[in-house]
C-alpha cells in the first residue's frame, strides 16, 4: 500500500548524483493526490535544476515485466503513477564508481533522479503499473545508449522475481556483461578560441581527452545564422569562451569598434542563447577594464561597472549578457601573460638588445599567467562552485608595469635602473596611435575564489 503523509525529503545513494525522494501523497477513500514534480521545493533540497523538456509514461499490465538496464544520454526523474516497481541502477559512467549498484522499490510515494549515464531497469511488482519520467532532452532514435545484461554476475542484482520467470525482451537478454561495457564519458567540453593564448593554456590543462573539443573561428563561427544547429548541443556540458577581441587601442577606431562589439558582445549573446536553451554551463573570460580604476583598494566582484574605453565597454556588455545564463562563470582577470608575444618577453628582449625602455608607472595591478586562468576554470567546474562572477589573477604584491619591467631586467641579469618610469599620459603623448583610456587601479580582490579552495601562484617579478 502507498504510504500517505510522508514529508518531502531526499536521500543520497552510493551512486553519485542518484537521489531518492520521498513524496508527500495525500489520500482518502476517494483516491490520492501528489505533487509529482515541484521545481522550487525539489531544487531547494539539492536537486539540480535539470530542465526537463519531455514527459514520458510507461505501462506494464503483468507482474514481473522486466525492462533491460539502459543508460541514456539525458537525466531522468522517475516516479510511479500507479502500482509498484523494483528498480535497479548501475553506474556506467567513467570514474571510480563504474559498476556500482543501487536497488530500491518505488511506489507513488517515492521518486528517483537518475543522472545521465547511470543504467536503469525496472521490474513490475503489481499488475497495471504505470511509471512516469521527465527527461531533459527530446527522445530520438539516434540517441547513443549504453546497455548492461540484466543477469551480469558482477552487478549481481537480486531480482525479487527470478529472471527465468519474468517477461523480458530478447534484445535485453543479449546485452553485454559489465566487463564488456565501454564506460560513458562525461558530457563534452567545448573550448572556443583554442588557438589563442588562453586557448593554448586550456589545451595544456585538459589535453586530448575524448570529451574535450577545441574550436576556433574557422571551425565554429559565432556569427553564423545556423549556430543553434551547428552541434548537437545537448551533448555538451560546458562551453569555455576563450575567444575575444583584445586589441585595446585599435578598438577606439571606427573599424576596431565594430569588430570589438561583434566579437565581445554579439558573438557572446549567440553563445548565451545556446547555453541557456540547452542547459550548458558557459564560462566567459572578462577583464579588469570593466572598472574605471578610481578605487584605492582592490576591486571586488560586486563593485560598480564603469568602463573607460570601447574595449572595456564591450567586455562589460558581454558580462551582462552572460550573467543571464542560468549556469555561468564570469572569470574576471587582468594583465594576462601567455604563450607567444607578451609584456614579459618584450622586456626580456629589450634587455638583451641593450634598449633602455620607458615604462608606465602609474597603473597598478598583478600579472595573470594563462596557466593560472586555465587551472582556475577547471577548479571551478570540477568542484561545482556556485555560479557567478569570480576575480582570478596572479597572487603577490601589486606592481606597476615599470616595477614588472625592472623585475624582468633583474631576472635576466641586467641593471633594473635601465628602466625609466613614466606616466600614462606622457607615454602615450609620443605614441603614434589612438590610445584607449586605461584603469589606473587594476588590482582584483581574490577572496571569493580563494574561498572555493583555489589559490593562484605568486606572480611578483
mmCIF file of N, CA, C and O in Angstrom, residues 258-299:
data_model
loop_
_atom_site.group_PDB
_atom_site.id
_atom_site.type_symbol
_atom_site.label_atom_id
_atom_site.label_comp_id
_atom_site.label_asym_id
_atom_site.label_seq_id
_atom_site.Cartn_x
_atom_site.Cartn_y
_atom_site.Cartn_z
ATOM 1 N N UNK A 258 33.756 48.343 -34.349
ATOM 2 C CA UNK A 258 32.813 47.401 -34.957
ATOM 3 C C UNK A 258 33.219 45.959 -34.651
ATOM 4 O O UNK A 258 32.393 45.125 -34.263
ATOM 5 N N UNK A 259 34.499 45.655 -34.823
ATOM 6 C CA UNK A 259 34.969 44.281 -34.591
ATOM 7 C C UNK A 259 34.879 43.894 -33.117
ATOM 8 O O UNK A 259 34.551 42.749 -32.778
ATOM 9 N N UNK A 260 35.191 44.866 -32.232
ATOM 10 C CA UNK A 260 35.141 44.573 -30.798
ATOM 11 C C UNK A 260 33.720 44.247 -30.352
ATOM 12 O O UNK A 260 33.488 43.299 -29.591
ATOM 13 N N UNK A 261 32.754 45.020 -30.815
ATOM 14 C CA UNK A 261 31.363 44.754 -30.432
ATOM 15 C C UNK A 261 30.872 43.434 -31.022
ATOM 16 O O UNK A 261 30.133 42.676 -30.382
ATOM 17 N N UNK A 262 31.291 43.127 -32.245
ATOM 18 C CA UNK A 262 30.858 41.878 -32.875
ATOM 19 C C UNK A 262 31.369 40.669 -32.098
ATOM 20 O O UNK A 262 30.627 39.711 -31.840
ATOM 21 N N UNK A 263 32.653 40.691 -31.721
ATOM 22 C CA UNK A 263 33.244 39.541 -31.044
ATOM 23 C C UNK A 263 32.859 39.461 -29.577
ATOM 24 O O UNK A 263 32.528 38.380 -29.068
ATOM 25 N N UNK A 264 32.899 40.589 -28.885
ATOM 26 C CA UNK A 264 32.750 40.582 -27.426
ATOM 27 C C UNK A 264 31.307 40.689 -26.949
ATOM 28 O O UNK A 264 31.037 40.453 -25.767
ATOM 29 N N UNK A 265 30.403 41.042 -27.833
ATOM 30 C CA UNK A 265 29.000 41.191 -27.424
ATOM 31 C C UNK A 265 28.071 40.343 -28.291
ATOM 32 O O UNK A 265 27.384 39.447 -27.791
ATOM 33 N N UNK A 266 28.063 40.600 -29.604
ATOM 34 C CA UNK A 266 27.144 39.858 -30.470
ATOM 35 C C UNK A 266 27.433 38.359 -30.443
ATOM 36 O O UNK A 266 26.514 37.543 -30.315
ATOM 37 N N UNK A 267 28.695 37.994 -30.565
ATOM 38 C CA UNK A 267 29.061 36.578 -30.519
ATOM 39 C C UNK A 267 28.765 35.953 -29.171
ATOM 40 O O UNK A 267 28.299 34.811 -29.081
ATOM 41 N N UNK A 268 29.013 36.701 -28.106
ATOM 42 C CA UNK A 268 28.738 36.206 -26.757
ATOM 43 C C UNK A 268 27.238 36.017 -26.549
ATOM 44 O O UNK A 268 26.798 35.058 -25.909
ATOM 45 N N UNK A 269 26.429 36.918 -27.101
ATOM 46 C CA UNK A 269 24.974 36.782 -26.985
ATOM 47 C C UNK A 269 24.490 35.508 -27.672
ATOM 48 O O UNK A 269 23.584 34.824 -27.175
ATOM 49 N N UNK A 270 25.090 35.175 -28.825
ATOM 50 C CA UNK A 270 24.718 33.937 -29.512
ATOM 51 C C UNK A 270 25.070 32.720 -28.663
ATOM 52 O O UNK A 270 24.293 31.759 -28.563
ATOM 53 N N UNK A 271 26.237 32.761 -28.034
ATOM 54 C CA UNK A 271 26.638 31.661 -27.143
ATOM 55 C C UNK A 271 25.699 31.556 -25.950
ATOM 56 O O UNK A 271 25.331 30.449 -25.521
ATOM 57 N N UNK A 272 25.325 32.692 -25.392
ATOM 58 C CA UNK A 272 24.443 32.691 -24.233
ATOM 59 C C UNK A 272 23.105 32.050 -24.566
ATOM 60 O O UNK A 272 22.525 31.318 -23.752
ATOM 61 N N UNK A 273 22.609 32.304 -25.750
ATOM 62 C CA UNK A 273 21.344 31.696 -26.174
ATOM 63 C C UNK A 273 21.485 30.178 -26.248
ATOM 64 O O UNK A 273 20.636 29.439 -25.744
ATOM 65 N N UNK A 274 22.567 29.709 -26.874
ATOM 66 C CA UNK A 274 22.795 28.261 -26.984
ATOM 67 C C UNK A 274 22.905 27.627 -25.606
ATOM 68 O O UNK A 274 22.318 26.573 -25.329
ATOM 69 N N UNK A 275 23.663 28.263 -24.722
ATOM 70 C CA UNK A 275 23.866 27.715 -23.380
ATOM 71 C C UNK A 275 22.561 27.663 -22.599
ATOM 72 O O UNK A 275 22.246 26.661 -21.946
ATOM 73 N N UNK A 276 21.780 28.726 -22.661
ATOM 74 C CA UNK A 276 20.528 28.781 -21.911
ATOM 75 C C UNK A 276 19.543 27.731 -22.407
ATOM 76 O O UNK A 276 18.905 27.026 -21.610
ATOM 77 N N UNK A 277 19.403 27.604 -23.721
ATOM 78 C CA UNK A 277 18.413 26.686 -24.287
ATOM 79 C C UNK A 277 18.784 25.223 -24.087
ATOM 80 O O UNK A 277 17.901 24.355 -24.149
ATOM 81 N N UNK A 278 20.060 24.938 -23.832
ATOM 82 C CA UNK A 278 20.498 23.544 -23.746
ATOM 83 C C UNK A 278 21.059 23.163 -22.379
ATOM 84 O O UNK A 278 21.634 22.079 -22.234
ATOM 85 N N UNK A 279 20.889 24.022 -21.384
ATOM 86 C CA UNK A 279 21.345 23.703 -20.040
ATOM 87 C C UNK A 279 22.850 23.576 -19.918
ATOM 88 O O UNK A 279 23.354 22.806 -19.091
ATOM 89 N N UNK A 280 23.588 24.329 -20.723
ATOM 90 C CA UNK A 280 25.051 24.257 -20.748
ATOM 91 C C UNK A 280 25.633 25.290 -19.795
ATOM 92 O O UNK A 280 25.124 26.400 -19.666
ATOM 93 N N UNK A 281 26.714 24.918 -19.116
ATOM 94 C CA UNK A 281 27.463 25.877 -18.312
ATOM 95 C C UNK A 281 28.355 26.708 -19.238
ATOM 96 O O UNK A 281 29.143 26.143 -20.007
ATOM 97 N N UNK A 282 28.227 28.019 -19.172
ATOM 98 C CA UNK A 282 29.028 28.919 -20.008
ATOM 99 C C UNK A 282 30.082 29.594 -19.143
ATOM 100 O O UNK A 282 29.762 30.276 -18.168
ATOM 101 N N UNK A 283 31.348 29.384 -19.511
ATOM 102 C CA UNK A 283 32.476 30.037 -18.837
ATOM 103 C C UNK A 283 32.959 31.160 -19.748
ATOM 104 O O UNK A 283 33.305 30.925 -20.913
ATOM 105 N N UNK A 284 32.986 32.354 -19.227
ATOM 106 C CA UNK A 284 33.314 33.536 -20.024
ATOM 107 C C UNK A 284 34.429 34.319 -19.327
ATOM 108 O O UNK A 284 34.340 34.586 -18.128
ATOM 109 N N UNK A 285 35.446 34.680 -20.078
ATOM 110 C CA UNK A 285 36.594 35.386 -19.502
ATOM 111 C C UNK A 285 36.430 36.885 -19.711
ATOM 112 O O UNK A 285 36.250 37.360 -20.837
ATOM 113 N N UNK A 286 36.481 37.633 -18.620
ATOM 114 C CA UNK A 286 36.290 39.077 -18.652
ATOM 115 C C UNK A 286 37.586 39.789 -18.256
ATOM 116 O O UNK A 286 38.651 39.183 -18.250
ATOM 117 N N UNK A 287 37.484 41.053 -17.909
ATOM 118 C CA UNK A 287 38.670 41.893 -17.782
ATOM 119 C C UNK A 287 38.520 42.947 -16.691
ATOM 120 O O UNK A 287 37.409 43.380 -16.365
ATOM 121 N N UNK A 288 39.669 43.377 -16.157
ATOM 122 C CA UNK A 288 39.687 44.497 -15.220
ATOM 123 C C UNK A 288 39.265 45.800 -15.902
ATOM 124 O O UNK A 288 38.916 46.778 -15.221
ATOM 125 N N UNK A 289 39.250 45.829 -17.241
ATOM 126 C CA UNK A 289 38.881 47.048 -17.967
ATOM 127 C C UNK A 289 37.400 47.395 -17.826
ATOM 128 O O UNK A 289 36.970 48.454 -18.298
ATOM 129 N N UNK A 290 36.608 46.537 -17.186
ATOM 130 C CA UNK A 290 35.207 46.906 -16.930
ATOM 131 C C UNK A 290 35.128 47.930 -15.801
ATOM 132 O O UNK A 290 34.075 48.537 -15.584
ATOM 133 N N UNK A 291 36.221 48.142 -15.070
ATOM 134 C CA UNK A 291 36.265 49.128 -13.984
ATOM 135 C C UNK A 291 36.988 50.392 -14.456
ATOM 136 O O UNK A 291 37.800 50.348 -15.385
ATOM 137 N N UNK A 292 36.725 51.506 -13.777
ATOM 138 C CA UNK A 292 37.391 52.750 -14.173
ATOM 139 C C UNK A 292 38.712 52.969 -13.440
ATOM 140 O O UNK A 292 39.446 53.910 -13.725
ATOM 141 N N UNK A 293 39.029 52.111 -12.465
ATOM 142 C CA UNK A 293 40.329 52.184 -11.806
ATOM 143 C C UNK A 293 40.487 53.320 -10.831
ATOM 144 O O UNK A 293 41.621 53.696 -10.509
ATOM 145 N N UNK A 294 39.388 53.869 -10.308
ATOM 146 C CA UNK A 294 39.496 55.030 -9.409
ATOM 147 C C UNK A 294 39.476 54.646 -7.935
ATOM 148 O O UNK A 294 39.703 55.523 -7.084
ATOM 149 N N UNK A 295 39.219 53.376 -7.598
ATOM 150 C CA UNK A 295 39.199 52.985 -6.198
ATOM 151 C C UNK A 295 40.618 52.941 -5.632
ATOM 152 O O UNK A 295 41.598 52.760 -6.374
ATOM 153 N N UNK A 296 40.716 53.076 -4.320
ATOM 154 C CA UNK A 296 42.024 52.983 -3.667
ATOM 155 C C UNK A 296 42.202 51.629 -2.982
ATOM 156 O O UNK A 296 43.020 51.490 -2.074
ATOM 157 N N UNK A 297 41.436 50.643 -3.400
ATOM 158 C CA UNK A 297 41.525 49.283 -2.877
ATOM 159 C C UNK A 297 41.267 48.302 -4.019
ATOM 160 O O UNK A 297 40.771 48.685 -5.094
ATOM 161 N N UNK A 298 41.604 47.016 -3.821
ATOM 162 C CA UNK A 298 41.327 46.021 -4.867
ATOM 163 C C UNK A 298 39.835 45.932 -5.189
ATOM 164 O O UNK A 298 38.985 46.079 -4.311
ATOM 165 N N UNK A 299 39.544 45.687 -6.448
ATOM 166 C CA UNK A 299 38.154 45.596 -6.898
ATOM 167 C C UNK A 299 37.550 44.240 -6.546
ATOM 168 O O UNK A 299 38.153 43.195 -6.792
#
